CSV table of N, CA, C and O in Angstrom, one decimal:
chain,number,residue,atom,x,y,z
U,1,UNK,N,12.7,-18.9,103.2
U,1,UNK,CA,11.3,-19.2,102.9
U,1,UNK,C,11.2,-20.7,102.5
U,1,UNK,O,12.1,-21.2,101.7
U,2,UNK,N,10.2,-21.3,102.9
U,2,UNK,CA,10.0,-22.7,102.5
U,2,UNK,C,9.2,-22.9,101.2
U,2,UNK,O,8.6,-21.9,100.8
U,3,UNK,N,9.2,-24.0,100.7
U,3,UNK,CA,8.6,-24.3,99.4
U,3,UNK,C,7.0,-24.1,99.5
U,3,UNK,O,6.4,-23.7,98.5
U,4,UNK,N,6.5,-24.5,100.6
U,4,UNK,CA,5.0,-24.3,100.8
U,4,UNK,C,4.6,-22.9,100.7
U,4,UNK,O,3.6,-22.6,100.0
U,5,UNK,N,5.3,-22.0,101.4
U,5,UNK,CA,5.0,-20.6,101.3
U,5,UNK,C,5.1,-20.0,99.9
U,5,UNK,O,4.3,-19.3,99.4
U,6,UNK,N,6.2,-20.5,99.2
U,6,UNK,CA,6.4,-20.0,97.8
U,6,UNK,C,5.3,-20.5,96.9
U,6,UNK,O,4.8,-19.8,96.0
U,7,UNK,N,4.8,-21.8,97.1
U,7,UNK,CA,3.7,-22.3,96.3
U,7,UNK,C,2.5,-21.5,96.5
U,7,UNK,O,1.7,-21.2,95.6
U,8,UNK,N,2.2,-21.2,97.8
U,8,UNK,CA,1.0,-20.5,98.1
U,8,UNK,C,1.0,-19.1,97.5
U,8,UNK,O,0.0,-18.5,97.1
U,9,UNK,N,2.2,-18.5,97.6
U,9,UNK,CA,2.4,-17.1,97.0
U,9,UNK,C,2.2,-17.2,95.5
U,9,UNK,O,1.5,-16.3,94.9
U,10,UNK,N,2.7,-18.2,94.8
U,10,UNK,CA,2.5,-18.3,93.4
U,10,UNK,C,1.1,-18.5,93.0
U,10,UNK,O,0.6,-17.9,92.1
U,11,UNK,N,0.4,-19.3,93.8
U,11,UNK,CA,-1.1,-19.6,93.6
U,11,UNK,C,-1.9,-18.3,93.8
U,11,UNK,O,-2.8,-18.0,93.1
U,12,UNK,N,-1.5,-17.5,94.8
U,12,UNK,CA,-2.2,-16.3,95.1
U,12,UNK,C,-2.0,-15.3,94.0
U,12,UNK,O,-3.0,-14.7,93.5
U,13,UNK,N,-0.8,-15.1,93.5
U,13,UNK,CA,-0.5,-14.2,92.4
U,13,UNK,C,-1.2,-14.7,91.1
U,13,UNK,O,-1.9,-13.9,90.4
U,14,UNK,N,-1.2,-16.0,90.9
U,14,UNK,CA,-1.9,-16.5,89.7
U,14,UNK,C,-3.4,-16.2,89.7
U,14,UNK,O,-4.0,-15.7,88.7
U,15,UNK,N,-4.0,-16.5,90.8
U,15,UNK,CA,-5.5,-16.2,91.0
U,15,UNK,C,-5.8,-14.7,90.9
U,15,UNK,O,-6.8,-14.3,90.3
U,16,UNK,N,-5.0,-13.9,91.6
U,16,UNK,CA,-5.2,-12.5,91.6
U,16,UNK,C,-5.1,-11.9,90.2
U,16,UNK,O,-5.9,-11.1,89.8
U,17,UNK,N,-4.1,-12.3,89.4
U,17,UNK,CA,-3.9,-11.8,88.1
U,17,UNK,C,-5.0,-12.3,87.2
U,17,UNK,O,-5.6,-11.5,86.4
U,18,UNK,N,-5.4,-13.5,87.3
U,18,UNK,CA,-6.6,-14.0,86.5
U,18,UNK,C,-7.9,-13.2,86.9
U,18,UNK,O,-8.7,-12.9,86.0
U,19,UNK,N,-8.1,-12.9,88.1
U,19,UNK,CA,-9.3,-12.2,88.5
U,19,UNK,C,-9.2,-10.8,88.0
U,19,UNK,O,-10.2,-10.2,87.5
U,20,UNK,N,-8.0,-10.1,88.1
U,20,UNK,CA,-7.9,-8.8,87.5
U,20,UNK,C,-8.1,-8.7,86.0
U,20,UNK,O,-8.9,-7.9,85.5
U,21,UNK,N,-7.6,-9.7,85.3
U,21,UNK,CA,-7.8,-9.7,83.9
U,21,UNK,C,-9.3,-10.0,83.5
U,21,UNK,O,-9.8,-9.3,82.6
U,22,UNK,N,-9.9,-10.8,84.3
U,22,UNK,CA,-11.3,-11.1,84.0
U,22,UNK,C,-12.2,-9.8,84.3
U,22,UNK,O,-13.1,-9.5,83.6
U,23,UNK,N,-11.8,-9.1,85.4
U,23,UNK,CA,-12.5,-7.9,85.7
U,23,UNK,C,-12.3,-6.8,84.7
U,23,UNK,O,-13.2,-6.1,84.3
U,24,UNK,N,-11.0,-6.7,84.2
U,24,UNK,CA,-10.7,-5.7,83.2
U,24,UNK,C,-11.4,-5.9,81.9
U,24,UNK,O,-11.7,-5.0,81.1
U,25,UNK,N,-11.6,-7.2,81.5
U,25,UNK,CA,-12.2,-7.5,80.2
U,25,UNK,C,-13.7,-6.9,80.2
U,25,UNK,O,-14.2,-6.8,79.1
U,26,UNK,N,-14.2,-6.6,81.3
U,26,UNK,CA,-15.6,-6.0,81.3
U,26,UNK,C,-15.5,-4.6,80.6
U,26,UNK,O,-16.5,-4.2,80.0
U,27,UNK,N,-14.4,-4.0,80.7
U,27,UNK,CA,-14.2,-2.7,80.1
U,27,UNK,C,-14.1,-2.7,78.5
U,27,UNK,O,-14.4,-1.8,77.9
U,28,UNK,N,-13.8,-3.9,78.0
U,28,UNK,CA,-13.6,-4.1,76.6
U,28,UNK,C,-14.9,-4.5,75.9
U,28,UNK,O,-14.9,-4.6,74.6
U,29,UNK,N,-16.0,-4.8,76.6
U,29,UNK,CA,-17.2,-5.3,76.0
U,29,UNK,C,-18.0,-4.1,75.3
U,29,UNK,O,-18.2,-3.1,76.0
U,30,UNK,N,-18.3,-4.3,74.1
U,30,UNK,CA,-19.1,-3.3,73.4
U,30,UNK,C,-20.6,-3.5,73.6
U,30,UNK,O,-21.3,-2.5,73.8
U,31,UNK,N,-21.1,-4.7,73.5
U,31,UNK,CA,-22.5,-5.0,73.7
U,31,UNK,C,-22.6,-5.9,74.9
U,31,UNK,O,-22.1,-7.0,75.0
U,32,UNK,N,-23.3,-5.4,75.9
U,32,UNK,CA,-23.4,-6.1,77.2
U,32,UNK,C,-24.5,-7.2,77.1
U,32,UNK,O,-25.7,-6.9,76.6
U,33,UNK,N,-24.2,-8.4,77.4
U,33,UNK,CA,-25.1,-9.5,77.4
U,33,UNK,C,-25.2,-9.9,78.9
U,33,UNK,O,-24.2,-10.2,79.6
U,34,UNK,N,-26.5,-9.9,79.4
U,34,UNK,CA,-26.7,-10.1,80.8
U,34,UNK,C,-26.2,-11.5,81.3
U,34,UNK,O,-25.6,-11.6,82.4
U,35,UNK,N,-26.4,-12.5,80.5
U,35,UNK,CA,-26.0,-13.8,80.9
U,35,UNK,C,-24.4,-13.9,81.0
U,35,UNK,O,-23.9,-14.5,81.9
U,36,UNK,N,-23.7,-13.3,80.0
U,36,UNK,CA,-22.3,-13.4,80.1
U,36,UNK,C,-21.7,-12.5,81.2
U,36,UNK,O,-20.7,-12.9,81.9
U,37,UNK,N,-22.4,-11.4,81.5
U,37,UNK,CA,-21.9,-10.6,82.6
U,37,UNK,C,-22.1,-11.2,83.9
U,37,UNK,O,-21.3,-11.2,84.8
U,38,UNK,N,-23.2,-11.9,84.1
U,38,UNK,CA,-23.5,-12.7,85.3
U,38,UNK,C,-22.4,-13.8,85.5
U,38,UNK,O,-21.9,-13.9,86.6
U,39,UNK,N,-22.1,-14.5,84.4
U,39,UNK,CA,-21.1,-15.5,84.4
U,39,UNK,C,-19.7,-14.9,84.8
U,39,UNK,O,-19.0,-15.5,85.5
U,40,UNK,N,-19.4,-13.8,84.2
U,40,UNK,CA,-18.1,-13.1,84.4
U,40,UNK,C,-18.0,-12.8,85.9
U,40,UNK,O,-16.9,-13.1,86.5
U,41,UNK,N,-19.0,-12.3,86.5
U,41,UNK,CA,-18.9,-11.9,87.9
U,41,UNK,C,-18.9,-13.1,88.8
U,41,UNK,O,-18.3,-13.1,89.9
U,42,UNK,N,-19.6,-14.2,88.5
U,42,UNK,CA,-19.5,-15.4,89.3
U,42,UNK,C,-18.1,-16.0,89.2
U,42,UNK,O,-17.6,-16.4,90.3
U,43,UNK,N,-17.5,-16.0,88.1
U,43,UNK,CA,-16.2,-16.6,87.9
U,43,UNK,C,-15.2,-15.6,88.7
U,43,UNK,O,-14.3,-16.1,89.3
U,44,UNK,N,-15.4,-14.4,88.5
U,44,UNK,CA,-14.5,-13.4,89.2
U,44,UNK,C,-14.6,-13.5,90.7
U,44,UNK,O,-13.6,-13.5,91.4
U,45,UNK,N,-15.8,-13.8,91.2
U,45,UNK,CA,-16.0,-14.0,92.7
U,45,UNK,C,-15.3,-15.2,93.1
U,45,UNK,O,-14.6,-15.2,94.2
U,46,UNK,N,-15.4,-16.3,92.4
U,46,UNK,CA,-14.7,-17.5,92.7
U,46,UNK,C,-13.2,-17.4,92.7
U,46,UNK,O,-12.5,-17.9,93.6
U,47,UNK,N,-12.6,-16.7,91.7
U,47,UNK,CA,-11.2,-16.5,91.7
U,47,UNK,C,-10.7,-15.6,92.8
U,47,UNK,O,-9.7,-15.8,93.4
U,48,UNK,N,-11.5,-14.6,93.1
U,48,UNK,CA,-11.1,-13.7,94.2
U,48,UNK,C,-11.2,-14.4,95.5
U,48,UNK,O,-10.3,-14.2,96.4
U,49,UNK,N,-12.2,-15.3,95.7
U,49,UNK,CA,-12.2,-16.1,96.9
U,49,UNK,C,-11.0,-17.0,97.0
U,49,UNK,O,-10.5,-17.2,98.1
U,50,UNK,N,-10.6,-17.6,95.9
U,50,UNK,CA,-9.4,-18.5,96.0
U,50,UNK,C,-8.1,-17.6,96.3
U,50,UNK,O,-7.3,-18.1,97.1
U,51,UNK,N,-8.0,-16.5,95.7
U,51,UNK,CA,-6.9,-15.6,96.0
U,51,UNK,C,-6.9,-15.2,97.5
U,51,UNK,O,-5.8,-15.2,98.1
U,52,UNK,N,-8.0,-14.9,98.0
U,52,UNK,CA,-8.1,-14.6,99.5
U,52,UNK,C,-7.7,-15.8,100.3
U,52,UNK,O,-7.0,-15.6,101.3
U,53,UNK,N,-8.1,-16.9,99.9
U,53,UNK,CA,-7.8,-18.2,100.6
U,53,UNK,C,-6.3,-18.4,100.7
U,53,UNK,O,-5.8,-18.7,101.7
U,54,UNK,N,-5.7,-18.2,99.5
U,54,UNK,CA,-4.2,-18.4,99.5
U,54,UNK,C,-3.5,-17.3,100.4
U,54,UNK,O,-2.5,-17.6,101.1
U,55,UNK,N,-4.0,-16.1,100.3
U,55,UNK,CA,-3.4,-15.0,101.2
U,55,UNK,C,-3.6,-15.4,102.7
U,55,UNK,O,-2.7,-15.2,103.4
U,56,UNK,N,-4.8,-15.9,103.0
U,56,UNK,CA,-5.0,-16.2,104.4
U,56,UNK,C,-4.1,-17.4,104.9
U,56,UNK,O,-3.6,-17.4,106.0
U,57,UNK,N,-3.9,-18.3,103.9
U,57,UNK,CA,-3.0,-19.5,104.2
U,57,UNK,C,-1.5,-19.0,104.5
U,57,UNK,O,-0.8,-19.5,105.3
U,58,UNK,N,-1.1,-18.0,103.6
U,58,UNK,CA,0.2,-17.4,103.8
U,58,UNK,C,0.3,-16.7,105.1
U,58,UNK,O,1.3,-16.8,105.9
U,59,UNK,N,-0.7,-15.8,105.4
U,59,UNK,CA,-0.6,-15.0,106.6
U,59,UNK,C,-0.8,-15.8,107.9
U,59,UNK,O,-0.1,-15.5,108.9
U,60,UNK,N,-1.8,-16.7,107.9
U,60,UNK,CA,-2.1,-17.4,109.2
U,60,UNK,C,-1.5,-18.8,109.3
U,60,UNK,O,-1.5,-19.3,110.3
U,61,UNK,N,-1.0,-19.3,108.2
U,61,UNK,CA,-0.2,-20.5,108.2
U,61,UNK,C,-1.0,-21.8,108.6
U,61,UNK,O,-0.6,-22.6,109.3
U,62,UNK,N,-2.3,-21.9,108.1
U,62,UNK,CA,-3.1,-23.1,108.4
U,62,UNK,C,-2.4,-24.4,107.9
U,62,UNK,O,-2.4,-25.3,108.7
U,63,UNK,N,-2.0,-24.4,106.7
U,63,UNK,CA,-1.4,-25.6,106.2
U,63,UNK,C,0.0,-25.9,106.8
U,63,UNK,O,0.3,-27.0,107.1
U,64,UNK,N,0.7,-24.8,107.1
U,64,UNK,CA,2.0,-25.0,107.7
U,64,UNK,C,1.9,-25.5,109.2
U,64,UNK,O,2.8,-26.3,109.6
U,65,UNK,N,0.9,-25.1,109.9
U,65,UNK,CA,0.7,-25.6,111.3
U,65,UNK,C,0.3,-27.1,111.4
U,65,UNK,O,0.8,-27.8,112.2
U,66,UNK,N,-0.6,-27.5,110.5
U,66,UNK,CA,-1.1,-28.8,110.6
U,66,UNK,C,-1.7,-29.2,109.2
U,66,UNK,O,-2.4,-28.4,108.6
U,67,UNK,N,-1.5,-30.4,108.8
U,67,UNK,CA,-2.1,-30.9,107.6
U,67,UNK,C,-3.6,-31.1,107.7
U,67,UNK,O,-4.4,-30.8,106.8
U,68,UNK,N,-4.0,-31.5,108.9
U,68,UNK,CA,-5.5,-31.6,109.2
U,68,UNK,C,-6.2,-30.3,109.1
U,68,UNK,O,-7.2,-30.1,108.5
U,69,UNK,N,-5.6,-29.3,109.8
U,69,UNK,CA,-6.2,-28.0,109.8
U,69,UNK,C,-6.2,-27.4,108.4
U,69,UNK,O,-7.2,-26.7,108.0
U,70,UNK,N,-5.1,-27.5,107.7
U,70,UNK,CA,-5.0,-27.1,106.3
U,70,UNK,C,-6.1,-27.7,105.4
U,70,UNK,O,-6.7,-27.1,104.5
U,71,UNK,N,-6.2,-29.0,105.5
U,71,UNK,CA,-7.2,-29.7,104.7
U,71,UNK,C,-8.7,-29.3,105.0
U,71,UNK,O,-9.5,-29.1,104.1
U,72,UNK,N,-9.0,-29.1,106.3
U,72,UNK,CA,-10.3,-28.6,106.7
U,72,UNK,C,-10.5,-27.2,106.1
U,72,UNK,O,-11.6,-27.0,105.5
U,73,UNK,N,-9.6,-26.3,106.2
U,73,UNK,CA,-9.7,-25.0,105.7
U,73,UNK,C,-9.9,-25.0,104.2
U,73,UNK,O,-10.7,-24.3,103.6
U,74,UNK,N,-9.1,-25.9,103.5
U,74,UNK,CA,-9.2,-26.0,102.1
U,74,UNK,C,-10.6,-26.5,101.6
U,74,UNK,O,-11.1,-25.9,100.7
U,75,UNK,N,-11.1,-27.5,102.3
U,75,UNK,CA,-12.4,-28.0,101.9
U,75,UNK,C,-13.5,-27.0,102.1
U,75,UNK,O,-14.3,-26.8,101.3
U,76,UNK,N,-13.4,-26.3,103.2
U,76,UNK,CA,-14.5,-25.3,103.5
U,76,UNK,C,-14.4,-24.1,102.6
U,76,UNK,O,-15.4,-23.4,102.4
U,77,UNK,N,-13.2,-23.8,102.1
U,77,UNK,CA,-13.1,-22.6,101.2
U,77,UNK,C,-13.1,-22.9,99.7
U,77,UNK,O,-13.7,-22.3,98.9
U,78,UNK,N,-12.4,-24.0,99.3
U,78,UNK,CA,-12.3,-24.4,97.9
U,78,UNK,C,-13.7,-24.7,97.4
U,78,UNK,O,-14.0,-24.3,96.3
U,79,UNK,N,-14.5,-25.4,98.1
U,79,UNK,CA,-15.8,-25.9,97.6
U,79,UNK,C,-16.7,-24.7,97.2
U,79,UNK,O,-17.2,-24.8,96.0
U,80,UNK,N,-16.9,-23.7,98.0
U,80,UNK,CA,-17.8,-22.6,97.4
U,80,UNK,C,-17.2,-21.9,96.3
U,80,UNK,O,-17.9,-21.4,95.4
U,81,UNK,N,-15.8,-21.7,96.3
U,81,UNK,CA,-15.2,-21.0,95.2
U,81,UNK,C,-15.3,-21.8,93.9
U,81,UNK,O,-15.6,-21.2,92.9
U,82,UNK,N,-15.0,-23.1,94.0
U,82,UNK,CA,-15.1,-23.9,92.7
U,82,UNK,C,-16.6,-24.0,92.3
U,82,UNK,O,-16.9,-24.0,91.1
U,83,UNK,N,-17.5,-24.1,93.2
U,83,UNK,CA,-18.9,-24.1,92.9
U,83,UNK,C,-19.3,-22.8,92.2
U,83,UNK,O,-20.0,-22.9,91.2
U,84,UNK,N,-18.8,-21.7,92.7
U,84,UNK,CA,-19.2,-20.4,92.1
U,84,UNK,C,-18.6,-20.3,90.6
U,84,UNK,O,-19.3,-19.9,89.7
U,85,UNK,N,-17.4,-20.8,90.5
U,85,UNK,CA,-16.8,-20.8,89.1
U,85,UNK,C,-17.6,-21.8,88.2
U,85,UNK,O,-17.9,-21.4,87.0
U,86,UNK,N,-17.9,-22.9,88.7
U,86,UNK,CA,-18.7,-23.9,87.8
U,86,UNK,C,-20.1,-23.3,87.5
U,86,UNK,O,-20.6,-23.6,86.4
U,87,UNK,N,-20.7,-22.6,88.4
U,87,UNK,CA,-22.0,-22.0,88.1
U,87,UNK,C,-21.8,-20.9,87.1
U,87,UNK,O,-22.7,-20.8,86.2
U,88,UNK,N,-20.8,-20.2,87.1
U,88,UNK,CA,-20.5,-19.2,86.1
U,88,UNK,C,-20.3,-19.8,84.7
U,88,UNK,O,-20.9,-19.3,83.7
U,89,UNK,N,-19.6,-20.9,84.6
U,89,UNK,CA,-19.4,-21.6,83.4
U,89,UNK,C,-20.8,-22.2,82.9
U,89,UNK,O,-21.1,-22.1,81.7
U,90,UNK,N,-21.5,-22.9,83.8
U,90,UNK,CA,-22.7,-23.5,83.4
U,90,UNK,C,-23.8,-22.5,83.1
U,90,UNK,O,-24.7,-22.7,82.2
U,91,UNK,N,-23.7,-21.3,83.6
U,91,UNK,CA,-24.7,-20.2,83.3
U,91,UNK,C,-24.6,-19.9,81.8
U,91,UNK,O,-25.6,-19.6,81.2
U,92,UNK,N,-23.4,-20.0,81.2
U,92,UNK,CA,-23.3,-19.7,79.8
U,92,UNK,C,-23.8,-20.9,79.0
U,92,UNK,O,-24.5,-20.7,77.9
U,93,UNK,N,-23.6,-22.1,79.5
U,93,UNK,CA,-23.9,-23.3,78.7
U,93,UNK,C,-25.3,-23.7,78.8
U,93,UNK,O,-25.8,-24.3,77.8
U,94,UNK,N,-26.0,-23.5,79.9
U,94,UNK,CA,-27.3,-24.0,80.1
U,94,UNK,C,-28.3,-23.2,79.3
U,94,UNK,O,-28.4,-21.9,79.4
U,95,UNK,N,-29.1,-23.8,78.4
U,95,UNK,CA,-30.1,-23.1,77.6
U,95,UNK,C,-31.4,-22.7,78.4
U,95,UNK,O,-32.1,-21.8,78.0
U,96,UNK,N,-31.6,-23.4,79.5
U,96,UNK,CA,-32.9,-23.1,80.2
U,96,UNK,C,-32.6,-22.7,81.6
U,96,UNK,O,-31.7,-23.2,82.3
U,97,UNK,N,-33.4,-21.8,82.1
U,97,UNK,CA,-33.3,-21.4,83.5
U,97,UNK,C,-33.5,-22.5,84.5
U,97,UNK,O,-32.9,-22.5,85.6
U,98,UNK,N,-34.4,-23.4,84.2
U,98,UNK,CA,-34.7,-24.5,85.1
U,98,UNK,C,-33.5,-25.4,85.4
U,98,UNK,O,-33.3,-25.8,86.5
U,99,UNK,N,-32.7,-25.6,84.3
U,99,UNK,CA,-31.5,-26.4,84.5
U,99,UNK,C,-30.5,-25.7,85.4
U,99,UNK,O,-29.8,-26.3,86.3
U,100,UNK,N,-30.4,-24.4,85.3
U,100,UNK,CA,-29.5,-23.6,86.1
U,100,UNK,C,-30.0,-23.6,87.6
U,100,UNK,O,-29.2,-23.8,88.5
U,101,UNK,N,-31.2,-23.5,87.8
U,101,UNK,CA,-31.8,-23.6,89.1
U,101,UNK,C,-31.5,-24.9,89.8
U,101,UNK,O,-31.2,-25.0,91.0
U,102,UNK,N,-31.6,-26.0,89.0
U,102,UNK,CA,-31.4,-27.3,89.6
U,102,UNK,C,-29.9,-27.4,90.0
U,102,UNK,O,-29.6,-28.0,91.0
U,103,UNK,N,-29.0,-26.9,89.2
U,103,UNK,CA,-27.6,-26.9,89.5
U,103,UNK,C,-27.3,-26.1,90.8
U,103,UNK,O,-26.6,-26.6,91.7
U,104,UNK,N,-27.9,-25.0,90.9
U,104,UNK,CA,-27.8,-24.1,92.1
U,104,UNK,C,-28.2,-24.9,93.3
U,104,UNK,O,-27.6,-24.8,94.4
U,105,UNK,N,-29.4,-25.6,93.2
U,105,UNK,CA,-29.9,-26.3,94.4
U,105,UNK,C,-29.0,-27.5,94.7
U,105,UNK,O,-28.7,-27.7,95.9
U,106,UNK,N,-28.5,-28.2,93.7
U,106,UNK,CA,-27.6,-29.3,94.0
U,106,UNK,C,-26.3,-28.8,94.6
U,106,UNK,O,-25.8,-29.4,95.6
U,107,UNK,N,-25.8,-27.8,94.1
U,107,UNK,CA,-24.5,-27.2,94.7
U,107,UNK,C,-24.7,-26.7,96.1
U,107,UNK,O,-23.9,-27.0,97.0
U,108,UNK,N,-25.8,-26.1,96.4
U,108,UNK,CA,-26.1,-25.6,97.7
U,108,UNK,C,-26.3,-26.8,98.7
U,108,UNK,O,-25.8,-26.8,99.8
U,109,UNK,N,-27.0,-27.9,98.2
U,109,UNK,CA,-27.1,-29.1,99.1
U,109,UNK,C,-25.8,-29.8,99.3
U,109,UNK,O,-25.6,-30.2,100.5
U,110,UNK,N,-24.9,-29.8,98.3
U,110,UNK,CA,-23.6,-30.4,98.5
U,110,UNK,C,-22.8,-29.6,99.6
U,110,UNK,O,-22.2,-30.2,100.5
U,111,UNK,N,-22.8,-28.3,99.5
U,111,UNK,CA,-22.1,-27.5,100.4
U,111,UNK,C,-22.7,-27.6,101.8
U,111,UNK,O,-22.0,-27.7,102.8
U,112,UNK,N,-24.0,-27.7,101.9
U,112,UNK,CA,-24.7,-27.8,103.2
U,112,UNK,C,-24.3,-29.2,103.8
U,112,UNK,O,-24.1,-29.2,105.0
U,113,UNK,N,-24.2,-30.2,103.0
U,113,UNK,CA,-23.8,-31.5,103.5
U,113,UNK,C,-22.3,-31.5,104.0
U,113,UNK,O,-22.0,-32.1,105.1
U,114,UNK,N,-21.5,-30.8,103.3
U,114,UNK,CA,-20.1,-30.6,103.8
U,114,UNK,C,-20.0,-29.9,105.1
U,114,UNK,O,-19.3,-30.3,106.1
U,115,UNK,N,-20.8,-28.8,105.3
U,115,UNK,CA,-20.8,-28.1,106.5
U,115,UNK,C,-21.4,-28.9,107.6
U,115,UNK,O,-20.9,-28.9,108.8
U,116,UNK,N,-22.5,-29.7,107.3
U,116,UNK,CA,-23.1,-30.6,108.3
U,116,UNK,C,-22.1,-31.6,108.8
U,116,UNK,O,-21.9,-31.9,110.0
U,117,UNK,N,-21.3,-32.2,107.9
U,117,UNK,CA,-20.3,-33.3,108.3
U,117,UNK,C,-19.2,-32.6,109.1
U,117,UNK,O,-18.8,-33.2,110.1
U,118,UNK,N,-18.8,-31.4,108.7
U,118,UNK,CA,-17.8,-30.7,109.5
U,118,UNK,C,-18.3,-30.4,110.9
U,118,UNK,O,-17.6,-30.7,111.9
U,119,UNK,N,-19.5,-29.9,111.0
U,119,UNK,CA,-20.1,-29.6,112.4
U,119,UNK,C,-20.2,-30.9,113.2
U,119,UNK,O,-19.9,-30.8,114.4
U,120,UNK,N,-20.7,-31.9,112.6
U,120,UNK,CA,-20.9,-33.2,113.4
U,120,UNK,C,-19.5,-33.7,113.8
U,120,UNK,O,-19.3,-34.1,115.0
U,121,UNK,N,-18.5,-33.7,112.9
U,121,UNK,CA,-17.2,-34.1,113.3
U,121,UNK,C,-16.6,-33.2,114.4
U,121,UNK,O,-15.9,-33.8,115.3
U,122,UNK,N,-16.8,-32.0,114.3
U,122,UNK,CA,-16.2,-31.0,115.3
U,122,UNK,C,-16.9,-31.3,116.7
U,122,UNK,O,-16.3,-31.3,117.7
U,123,UNK,N,-18.2,-31.5,116.6
U,123,UNK,CA,-18.9,-31.7,117.9
U,123,UNK,C,-18.6,-33.0,118.5
U,123,UNK,O,-18.5,-33.1,119.8
U,124,UNK,N,-18.3,-34.0,117.7
U,124,UNK,CA,-17.9,-35.3,118.3
U,124,UNK,C,-16.5,-35.4,118.8
U,124,UNK,O,-16.2,-36.0,119.8
U,125,UNK,N,-15.6,-34.7,118.1
U,125,UNK,CA,-14.2,-34.7,118.5
U,125,UNK,C,-13.8,-33.6,119.4
U,125,UNK,O,-12.8,-33.7,120.2
U,126,UNK,N,-14.4,-32.4,119.3
U,126,UNK,CA,-14.1,-31.3,120.1
U,126,UNK,C,-12.9,-30.5,119.7
U,126,UNK,O,-12.5,-29.6,120.4
U,127,UNK,N,-12.4,-30.9,118.5
U,127,UNK,CA,-11.2,-30.1,118.0
U,127,UNK,C,-11.2,-30.1,116.5
U,127,UNK,O,-11.9,-30.9,115.9
U,128,UNK,N,-10.3,-29.3,115.9
U,128,UNK,CA,-10.2,-29.3,114.5
U,128,UNK,C,-9.2,-30.3,114.0
U,128,UNK,O,-9.0,-30.5,112.8
U,129,UNK,N,-8.5,-31.0,114.9
U,129,UNK,CA,-7.5,-32.0,114.6
U,129,UNK,C,-8.1,-33.3,114.1
U,129,UNK,O,-9.3,-33.4,114.0
U,130,UNK,N,-7.2,-34.2,113.9
U,130,UNK,CA,-7.7,-35.5,113.4
U,130,UNK,C,-8.5,-36.3,114.5
U,130,UNK,O,-8.2,-36.1,115.7
U,131,UNK,N,-9.4,-37.1,114.1
U,131,UNK,CA,-10.2,-37.9,115.0
U,131,UNK,C,-9.6,-39.3,115.0
U,131,UNK,O,-9.4,-39.9,114.0
U,132,UNK,N,-9.3,-39.9,116.2
U,132,UNK,CA,-8.8,-41.3,116.3
U,132,UNK,C,-9.9,-42.2,116.2
U,132,UNK,O,-10.9,-42.1,116.8
U,133,UNK,N,-9.7,-43.2,115.4
U,133,UNK,CA,-10.8,-44.3,115.2
U,133,UNK,C,-10.5,-45.5,116.0
U,133,UNK,O,-9.4,-45.9,116.2
């Protein structure tokens, strides 16, 4: 086994264990607070998405095949997962619903811009590999 596979496996296990612990903590709550529960499930979804991403990298070998393909896959998957985790954290911290809505809109626009740049780059180059300048 190479070191890249072992690193991906360690990251997968780390994210999966954190997601399981976060999900199990729901069972320990005596008084349910809607805002905290929403944040818990947002963070859990982000961690689960990252765990799935590491599993796919191990099984399909995106990073091992090509650095370019691995970077594209990481950008397209990391961004929504990290945005989901940050929205879960901000959901607890934001005192007003209007601020949370603004964050959701900004995050959606950022990811839409990433997807648009990816689509434009793919249509111009015709492949997922690097584009020669």
